């Protein structure tokens, strides 16, 4: 069986794709292009899923892709829980903002910052791993989980599947830990629903900030570049119109999201939650 033939061929002119991602910036035609870039640039979060189960072995393929991500010092401080049971998905949806797609998608992956595995191994070897109690190693584990998850997401999209991250999985960290039987020193960083996109609920490629606002050359240029921001607000309003979404400036949406602690929807008590989950964060 040829696996190469199952990789979707590039489907769109690169310039057209780049222009959808960055509508405001005139990007030069790329010198190089391939199917990997095509998959990455096609990304959009999918929240409407068909009920079909994933083919046998897909979960393991996604985890192999996740394990292929770089990992700090090869410590591999992450794990993932795959949830397919309807009742458990439903209970987790209740804990994660009642988002219906969590129930609808056949597969829910919960990506974990996992400092417990090495702790257990160390206990068997009477080895010392006090370094894992420092904030630094917590950051390492969260970064590791994110890199692994994003590799799985790209792999899923390359197979014609769709996915969406679920930050709301951090709304009630202790309850999520209980549902998933997480031992101390393990934290659910986010969830990810995976499945076949419902073609009736297809969404567009969401434009991002112009590169002039995110790409700094040699040194950081601290400027608010209000003309570029105004342009992006207008672009996002155009996108919202096209998608039938509520009209709101991107800037206002960001301000609303992080206005104060209450706007974090329960995640303002993250330090306390992490302590309860066994993280010292020295
Ligand atoms: C860590 C993380 C958490 C997210 N949590 C949620 C979520 O709980 N619910 C949701 O509908 N989308 C969630 N998203 C998806 C973002 O809203 C989405 O990626 C962003 O709006 C950009 O849209 P796009 O992915 O379609 O390009 C999350 C994304 C990330 C990276």
mmCIF file of C-alpha atoms and ligand atoms in Angstrom:
data_model
loop_
_atom_site.group_PDB
_atom_site.id
_atom_site.type_symbol
_atom_site.label_atom_id
_atom_site.label_comp_id
_atom_site.label_asym_id
_atom_site.label_seq_id
_atom_site.Cartn_x
_atom_site.Cartn_y
_atom_site.Cartn_z
ATOM 1 C CA UNK A 1 0.000 0.000 0.000
ATOM 2 C CA UNK A 2 1.345 3.397 -0.947
ATOM 3 C CA UNK A 3 0.933 5.855 1.900
ATOM 4 C CA UNK A 4 2.269 8.701 -0.253
ATOM 5 C CA UNK A 5 -0.776 8.442 -2.510
ATOM 6 C CA UNK A 6 -3.132 9.017 0.423
ATOM 7 C CA UNK A 7 -1.621 12.434 1.178
ATOM 8 C CA UNK A 8 -3.927 15.052 -0.312
ATOM 9 C CA UNK A 9 -2.245 16.777 -3.233
ATOM 10 C CA UNK A 10 -1.852 20.549 -2.998
ATOM 11 C CA UNK A 11 -5.292 21.861 -3.821
ATOM 12 C CA UNK A 12 -4.930 25.583 -4.087
ATOM 13 C CA UNK A 13 -2.651 28.099 -5.611
ATOM 14 C CA UNK A 14 -0.173 29.036 -2.802
ATOM 15 C CA UNK A 15 -0.564 32.757 -3.380
ATOM 16 C CA UNK A 16 -4.353 32.493 -3.037
ATOM 17 C CA UNK A 17 -3.978 30.495 0.201
ATOM 18 C CA UNK A 18 -1.437 32.915 1.676
ATOM 19 C CA UNK A 19 -3.713 35.810 0.767
ATOM 20 C CA UNK A 20 -6.587 34.181 2.665
ATOM 21 C CA UNK A 21 -4.459 33.787 5.789
ATOM 22 C CA UNK A 22 -3.067 37.330 5.537
ATOM 23 C CA UNK A 23 -5.629 39.331 3.626
ATOM 24 C CA UNK A 24 -3.982 42.679 4.391
ATOM 25 C CA UNK A 25 -0.389 41.958 3.510
ATOM 26 C CA UNK A 26 0.721 41.485 -0.079
ATOM 27 C CA UNK A 27 2.987 38.454 0.349
ATOM 28 C CA UNK A 28 5.363 37.719 -2.471
ATOM 29 C CA UNK A 29 4.770 34.489 -4.379
ATOM 30 C CA UNK A 30 6.628 31.801 -2.401
ATOM 31 C CA UNK A 31 9.763 30.297 -3.884
ATOM 32 C CA UNK A 32 8.846 26.864 -2.526
ATOM 33 C CA UNK A 33 5.578 25.114 -1.824
ATOM 34 C CA UNK A 34 4.416 21.604 -0.993
ATOM 35 C CA UNK A 35 1.576 19.507 0.402
ATOM 36 C CA UNK A 36 2.675 20.057 4.029
ATOM 37 C CA UNK A 37 2.420 23.829 3.655
ATOM 38 C CA UNK A 38 -0.862 23.375 1.843
ATOM 39 C CA UNK A 39 -2.267 21.429 4.828
ATOM 40 C CA UNK A 40 -0.958 23.939 7.381
ATOM 41 C CA UNK A 41 -2.242 26.998 5.495
ATOM 42 C CA UNK A 42 -5.651 25.342 5.024
ATOM 43 C CA UNK A 43 -6.174 25.053 8.808
ATOM 44 C CA UNK A 44 -9.461 26.119 10.284
ATOM 45 C CA UNK A 45 -11.036 24.975 13.559
ATOM 46 C CA UNK A 46 -13.861 22.513 12.929
ATOM 47 C CA UNK A 47 -16.830 22.578 15.311
ATOM 48 C CA UNK A 48 -19.361 20.683 13.179
ATOM 49 C CA UNK A 49 -18.690 16.949 12.939
ATOM 50 C CA UNK A 50 -20.267 13.966 11.220
ATOM 51 C CA UNK A 51 -20.958 11.080 13.609
ATOM 52 C CA UNK A 52 -18.674 8.656 11.710
ATOM 53 C CA UNK A 53 -16.054 6.836 13.751
ATOM 54 C CA UNK A 54 -12.432 7.240 12.705
ATOM 55 C CA UNK A 55 -10.847 4.364 10.766
ATOM 56 C CA UNK A 56 -9.050 1.676 12.783
ATOM 57 C CA UNK A 57 -5.533 2.772 13.662
ATOM 58 C CA UNK A 58 -6.105 6.509 13.118
ATOM 59 C CA UNK A 59 -5.756 7.308 16.818
ATOM 60 C CA UNK A 60 -2.409 5.514 16.940
ATOM 61 C CA UNK A 61 -1.251 7.354 13.795
ATOM 62 C CA UNK A 62 -2.141 10.691 15.378
ATOM 63 C CA UNK A 63 -0.257 9.766 18.550
ATOM 64 C CA UNK A 64 2.761 8.707 16.461
ATOM 65 C CA UNK A 65 2.655 12.152 14.822
ATOM 66 C CA UNK A 66 2.400 13.729 18.284
ATOM 67 C CA UNK A 67 5.388 11.704 19.480
ATOM 68 C CA UNK A 68 7.357 12.927 16.464
ATOM 69 C CA UNK A 69 7.257 16.511 17.736
ATOM 70 C CA UNK A 70 10.364 17.900 19.344
ATOM 71 C CA UNK A 71 10.372 17.513 23.103
ATOM 72 C CA UNK A 72 12.545 19.406 25.536
ATOM 73 C CA UNK A 73 15.656 17.324 26.400
ATOM 74 C CA UNK A 74 13.676 14.276 25.200
ATOM 75 C CA UNK A 75 11.978 14.329 28.595
ATOM 76 C CA UNK A 76 8.599 13.680 26.912
ATOM 77 C CA UNK A 77 6.707 15.359 29.724
ATOM 78 C CA UNK A 78 3.269 14.839 28.153
ATOM 79 C CA UNK A 79 0.552 12.241 27.801
ATOM 80 C CA UNK A 80 -2.825 12.165 26.140
ATOM 81 C CA UNK A 81 -6.151 10.592 27.131
ATOM 82 C CA UNK A 82 -8.326 9.455 24.215
ATOM 83 C CA UNK A 83 -12.016 9.580 25.121
ATOM 84 C CA UNK A 84 -14.557 7.853 22.871
ATOM 85 C CA UNK A 85 -17.300 6.827 25.311
ATOM 86 C CA UNK A 86 -20.434 8.909 24.764
ATOM 87 C CA UNK A 87 -21.217 9.320 28.462
ATOM 88 C CA UNK A 88 -17.694 10.425 29.364
ATOM 89 C CA UNK A 89 -17.538 12.892 26.449
ATOM 90 C CA UNK A 90 -20.838 14.296 27.660
ATOM 91 C CA UNK A 91 -19.618 14.692 31.253
ATOM 92 C CA UNK A 92 -16.447 16.381 30.001
ATOM 93 C CA UNK A 93 -18.509 18.686 27.755
ATOM 94 C CA UNK A 94 -20.428 19.772 30.851
ATOM 95 C CA UNK A 95 -17.164 20.627 32.589
ATOM 96 C CA UNK A 96 -15.778 22.412 29.522
ATOM 97 C CA UNK A 97 -18.308 25.116 28.787
ATOM 98 C CA UNK A 98 -21.109 22.874 27.433
ATOM 99 C CA UNK A 99 -19.576 22.932 23.961
ATOM 100 C CA UNK A 100 -21.754 20.624 21.850
ATOM 101 C CA UNK A 101 -18.976 19.601 19.457
ATOM 102 C CA UNK A 102 -17.285 17.728 22.315
ATOM 103 C CA UNK A 103 -20.262 15.342 22.308
ATOM 104 C CA UNK A 104 -20.589 15.247 18.507
ATOM 105 C CA UNK A 105 -17.002 14.438 17.537
ATOM 106 C CA UNK A 106 -16.153 10.726 17.712
ATOM 107 C CA UNK A 107 -12.823 11.370 19.414
ATOM 108 C CA UNK A 108 -11.811 13.693 22.232
ATOM 109 C CA UNK A 109 -8.118 13.954 22.990
ATOM 110 C CA UNK A 110 -7.119 15.509 26.296
ATOM 111 C CA UNK A 111 -3.516 16.653 26.195
ATOM 112 C CA UNK A 112 -1.697 16.456 29.496
ATOM 113 C CA UNK A 113 1.322 18.097 31.040
ATOM 114 C CA UNK A 114 2.628 14.965 32.744
ATOM 115 C CA UNK A 115 5.352 15.220 35.364
ATOM 116 C CA UNK A 116 4.050 12.148 37.187
ATOM 117 C CA UNK A 117 5.433 9.442 34.884
ATOM 118 C CA UNK A 118 9.059 10.367 35.569
ATOM 119 C CA UNK A 119 8.195 10.692 39.258
ATOM 120 C CA UNK A 120 6.992 7.055 39.306
ATOM 121 C CA UNK A 121 10.053 5.863 37.377
ATOM 122 C CA UNK A 122 12.313 7.785 39.772
ATOM 123 C CA UNK A 123 10.605 6.237 42.801
ATOM 124 C CA UNK A 124 11.356 2.767 41.428
ATOM 125 C CA UNK A 125 14.999 3.746 40.931
ATOM 126 C CA UNK A 126 15.291 5.642 44.225
ATOM 127 C CA UNK A 127 16.342 8.585 42.029
ATOM 128 C CA UNK A 128 15.822 12.242 42.848
ATOM 129 C CA UNK A 129 13.731 14.424 40.510
ATOM 130 C CA UNK A 130 13.111 17.489 42.702
ATOM 131 C CA UNK A 131 13.712 19.669 39.647
ATOM 132 C CA UNK A 132 10.255 18.697 38.399
ATOM 133 C CA UNK A 133 8.718 20.816 41.164
ATOM 134 C CA UNK A 134 10.027 24.050 39.662
ATOM 135 C CA UNK A 135 7.924 26.352 37.506
ATOM 136 C CA UNK A 136 10.441 25.841 34.685
ATOM 137 C CA UNK A 137 9.631 22.137 34.349
ATOM 138 C CA UNK A 138 5.908 22.884 34.454
ATOM 139 C CA UNK A 139 6.450 25.241 31.500
ATOM 140 C CA UNK A 140 8.448 22.504 29.772
ATOM 141 C CA UNK A 141 5.583 20.053 30.209
ATOM 142 C CA UNK A 142 2.969 22.497 28.881
ATOM 143 C CA UNK A 143 5.158 23.362 25.885
ATOM 144 C CA UNK A 144 5.754 19.650 25.216
ATOM 145 C CA UNK A 145 2.013 18.920 25.340
ATOM 146 C CA UNK A 146 1.259 21.806 22.975
ATOM 147 C CA UNK A 147 3.886 20.776 20.439
ATOM 148 C CA UNK A 148 2.670 17.174 20.491
ATOM 149 C CA UNK A 149 -0.960 18.270 20.106
ATOM 150 C CA UNK A 150 -0.257 20.576 17.184
ATOM 151 C CA UNK A 151 1.611 17.810 15.346
ATOM 152 C CA UNK A 152 -1.404 15.541 15.852
ATOM 153 C CA UNK A 153 -3.737 18.277 14.621
ATOM 154 C CA UNK A 154 -1.737 18.810 11.424
ATOM 155 C CA UNK A 155 -1.611 15.037 10.906
ATOM 156 C CA UNK A 156 -5.391 14.819 11.351
ATOM 157 C CA UNK A 157 -5.966 17.632 8.875
ATOM 158 C CA UNK A 158 -3.624 15.999 6.366
ATOM 159 C CA UNK A 159 -5.896 12.925 6.515
ATOM 160 C CA UNK A 160 -9.013 14.971 5.730
ATOM 161 C CA UNK A 161 -10.135 15.131 9.369
ATOM 162 C CA UNK A 162 -10.984 18.292 11.273
ATOM 163 C CA UNK A 163 -10.193 19.325 14.823
ATOM 164 C CA UNK A 164 -10.596 22.081 17.365
ATOM 165 C CA UNK A 165 -8.706 22.819 20.556
ATOM 166 C CA UNK A 166 -10.671 23.111 23.804
ATOM 167 C CA UNK A 167 -9.105 25.540 26.257
ATOM 168 C CA UNK A 168 -12.314 25.305 28.286
ATOM 169 C CA UNK A 169 -10.905 21.999 29.539
ATOM 170 C CA UNK A 170 -9.057 24.245 32.031
ATOM 171 C CA UNK A 171 -12.242 25.802 33.451
ATOM 172 C CA UNK A 172 -12.442 23.231 36.245
ATOM 173 C CA UNK A 173 -9.036 21.511 36.373
ATOM 174 C CA UNK A 174 -9.667 19.419 39.496
ATOM 175 C CA UNK A 175 -13.007 18.055 38.172
ATOM 176 C CA UNK A 176 -11.381 17.152 34.843
ATOM 177 C CA UNK A 177 -8.559 15.413 36.737
ATOM 178 C CA UNK A 178 -11.137 13.422 38.697
ATOM 179 C CA UNK A 179 -13.075 12.369 35.566
ATOM 180 C CA UNK A 180 -9.888 11.219 33.841
ATOM 181 C CA UNK A 181 -8.352 9.652 36.965
ATOM 182 C CA UNK A 182 -5.256 11.811 36.622
ATOM 183 C CA UNK A 183 -2.632 11.211 39.316
ATOM 184 C CA UNK A 184 -1.004 14.171 41.112
ATOM 185 C CA UNK A 185 1.457 16.151 38.974
ATOM 186 C CA UNK A 186 -0.682 15.793 35.810
ATOM 187 C CA UNK A 187 -2.620 18.707 34.320
ATOM 188 C CA UNK A 188 -5.058 18.739 31.394
ATOM 189 C CA UNK A 189 -3.670 21.581 29.267
ATOM 190 C CA UNK A 190 -6.484 21.485 26.705
ATOM 191 C CA UNK A 191 -8.764 19.122 24.865
ATOM 192 C CA UNK A 192 -9.090 18.544 21.147
ATOM 193 C CA UNK A 193 -12.147 17.217 19.350
ATOM 194 C CA UNK A 194 -11.326 15.248 16.204
ATOM 195 C CA UNK A 195 -13.588 13.870 13.491
ATOM 196 C CA UNK A 196 -14.883 14.207 9.968
ATOM 197 C CA UNK A 197 -15.976 17.779 9.246
ATOM 198 C CA UNK A 198 -19.683 18.176 8.461
ATOM 199 C CA UNK A 199 -19.642 19.670 4.933
ATOM 200 C CA UNK A 200 -22.899 21.499 5.728
ATOM 201 C CA UNK A 201 -21.022 23.502 8.380
ATOM 202 C CA UNK A 202 -17.873 24.336 6.495
ATOM 203 C CA UNK A 203 -16.053 27.455 7.663
ATOM 204 C CA UNK A 204 -13.561 29.754 6.009
ATOM 205 C CA UNK A 205 -9.875 30.232 6.648
ATOM 206 C CA UNK A 206 -9.682 32.803 9.447
ATOM 207 C CA UNK A 207 -7.376 35.707 8.571
ATOM 208 C CA UNK A 208 -4.521 36.493 10.924
ATOM 209 C CA UNK A 209 -2.751 39.740 11.807
ATOM 210 C CA UNK A 210 -0.584 41.169 9.053
ATOM 211 C CA UNK A 211 2.957 39.848 9.190
ATOM 212 C CA UNK A 212 4.212 43.390 9.812
ATOM 213 C CA UNK A 213 2.720 43.081 13.321
ATOM 214 C CA UNK A 214 4.136 39.684 14.257
ATOM 215 C CA UNK A 215 7.432 39.478 12.390
ATOM 216 C CA UNK A 216 10.235 41.559 13.885
ATOM 217 C CA UNK A 217 13.593 41.615 12.199
ATOM 218 C CA UNK A 218 16.732 41.634 14.349
ATOM 219 C CA UNK A 219 15.055 43.440 17.262
ATOM 220 C CA UNK A 220 11.555 43.866 18.619
ATOM 221 C CA UNK A 221 9.829 47.012 17.345
ATOM 222 C CA UNK A 222 7.339 48.082 20.003
ATOM 223 C CA UNK A 223 4.683 50.049 18.186
ATOM 224 C CA UNK A 224 0.916 49.698 18.149
ATOM 225 C CA UNK A 225 0.794 50.354 14.351
ATOM 226 C CA UNK A 226 -2.782 51.599 14.575
ATOM 227 C CA UNK A 227 -3.301 51.682 10.799
ATOM 228 C CA UNK A 228 -2.431 47.976 10.561
ATOM 229 C CA UNK A 229 -4.720 47.171 13.489
ATOM 230 C CA UNK A 230 -7.577 49.178 11.963
ATOM 231 C CA UNK A 231 -7.032 47.256 8.749
ATOM 232 C CA UNK A 232 -7.192 43.922 10.591
ATOM 233 C CA UNK A 233 -10.387 44.952 12.394
ATOM 234 C CA UNK A 234 -11.930 45.682 9.000
ATOM 235 C CA UNK A 235 -10.669 42.352 7.632
ATOM 236 C CA UNK A 236 -12.148 40.431 10.550
ATOM 237 C CA UNK A 237 -15.478 42.221 10.126
ATOM 238 C CA UNK A 238 -15.432 41.195 6.458
ATOM 239 C CA UNK A 239 -14.685 37.583 7.500
ATOM 240 C CA UNK A 240 -17.465 37.671 10.117
ATOM 241 C CA UNK A 241 -19.933 38.917 7.459
ATOM 242 C CA UNK A 242 -18.912 36.121 5.094
ATOM 243 C CA UNK A 243 -19.305 33.505 7.835
ATOM 244 C CA UNK A 244 -22.555 34.870 9.275
ATOM 245 C CA UNK A 245 -20.826 35.547 12.583
ATOM 246 C CA UNK A 246 -21.564 38.313 15.083
ATOM 247 C CA UNK A 247 -19.827 41.549 14.038
ATOM 248 C CA UNK A 248 -17.184 42.710 16.502
ATOM 249 C CA UNK A 249 -13.783 44.330 16.159
ATOM 250 C CA UNK A 250 -10.918 41.962 16.828
ATOM 251 C CA UNK A 251 -9.477 44.458 19.312
ATOM 252 C CA UNK A 252 -12.768 44.572 21.258
ATOM 253 C CA UNK A 253 -12.963 40.768 21.254
ATOM 254 C CA UNK A 254 -9.450 40.564 22.734
ATOM 255 C CA UNK A 255 -10.213 43.236 25.355
ATOM 256 C CA UNK A 256 -13.409 41.393 26.363
ATOM 257 C CA UNK A 257 -11.546 38.082 26.646
ATOM 258 C CA UNK A 258 -8.926 39.365 29.090
ATOM 259 C CA UNK A 259 -10.629 42.374 30.650
ATOM 260 C CA UNK A 260 -10.209 41.105 34.199
ATOM 261 C CA UNK A 261 -9.963 37.922 36.224
ATOM 262 C CA UNK A 262 -13.686 37.180 35.880
ATOM 263 C CA UNK A 263 -13.333 37.225 32.085
ATOM 264 C CA UNK A 264 -11.075 34.154 32.382
ATOM 265 C CA UNK A 265 -14.166 32.024 33.109
ATOM 266 C CA UNK A 266 -12.890 30.232 36.173
ATOM 267 C CA UNK A 267 -9.301 30.094 34.998
ATOM 268 C CA UNK A 268 -8.379 33.039 37.224
ATOM 269 C CA UNK A 269 -7.775 30.503 40.021
ATOM 270 C CA UNK A 270 -5.234 28.504 38.009
ATOM 271 C CA UNK A 271 -2.424 28.836 40.571
ATOM 272 C CA UNK A 272 -4.661 27.359 43.287
ATOM 273 C CA UNK A 273 -5.908 24.604 40.947
ATOM 274 C CA UNK A 274 -2.355 23.626 40.004
ATOM 275 C CA UNK A 275 -1.363 23.486 43.692
ATOM 276 C CA UNK A 276 -4.358 21.206 44.293
ATOM 277 C CA UNK A 277 -3.120 18.976 41.466
ATOM 278 C CA UNK A 278 0.269 18.593 43.149
ATOM 279 C CA UNK A 279 2.308 21.210 41.307
ATOM 280 C CA UNK A 280 4.606 23.172 43.619
ATOM 281 C CA UNK A 281 5.762 25.690 40.969
ATOM 282 C CA UNK A 282 8.865 26.701 42.953
HETATM 283 C C1 LIG B 1 -5.254 26.439 23.244
HETATM 284 C C2 LIG B 1 -6.522 26.722 22.465
HETATM 285 C C3 LIG B 1 -7.748 26.617 23.092
HETATM 286 C C4 LIG B 1 -8.932 26.809 22.380
HETATM 287 N N1 LIG B 1 -10.130 26.617 23.007
HETATM 288 C C5 LIG B 1 -11.277 26.684 22.290
HETATM 289 C C6 LIG B 1 -12.528 26.378 22.906
HETATM 290 O O1 LIG B 1 -12.611 26.044 24.097
HETATM 291 N N2 LIG B 1 -13.642 26.444 22.135
HETATM 292 C C7 LIG B 1 -13.598 26.775 20.808
HETATM 293 O O2 LIG B 1 -14.650 26.793 20.158
HETATM 294 N N3 LIG B 1 -12.421 27.059 20.195
HETATM 295 C C8 LIG B 1 -11.267 27.028 20.898
HETATM 296 N N4 LIG B 1 -10.062 27.276 20.293
HETATM 297 C C9 LIG B 1 -10.022 27.588 18.849
HETATM 298 C C10 LIG B 1 -9.715 29.065 18.590
HETATM 299 O O3 LIG B 1 -10.846 29.833 18.870
HETATM 300 C C11 LIG B 1 -9.297 29.208 17.118
HETATM 301 O O4 LIG B 1 -8.102 28.481 16.902
HETATM 302 C C12 LIG B 1 -9.057 30.662 16.734
HETATM 303 O O5 LIG B 1 -10.261 31.395 16.787
HETATM 304 C C13 LIG B 1 -8.516 30.761 15.310
HETATM 305 O O6 LIG B 1 -9.428 30.144 14.391
HETATM 306 P P1 LIG B 1 -8.967 28.968 13.447
HETATM 307 O O7 LIG B 1 -8.388 27.867 14.304
HETATM 308 O O8 LIG B 1 -10.205 28.516 12.735
HETATM 309 O O9 LIG B 1 -7.965 29.532 12.493
HETATM 310 C C14 LIG B 1 -8.872 27.156 20.992
HETATM 311 C C15 LIG B 1 -7.622 27.288 20.388
HETATM 312 C C16 LIG B 1 -6.473 27.069 21.094
HETATM 313 C C17 LIG B 1 -5.139 27.193 20.399
#
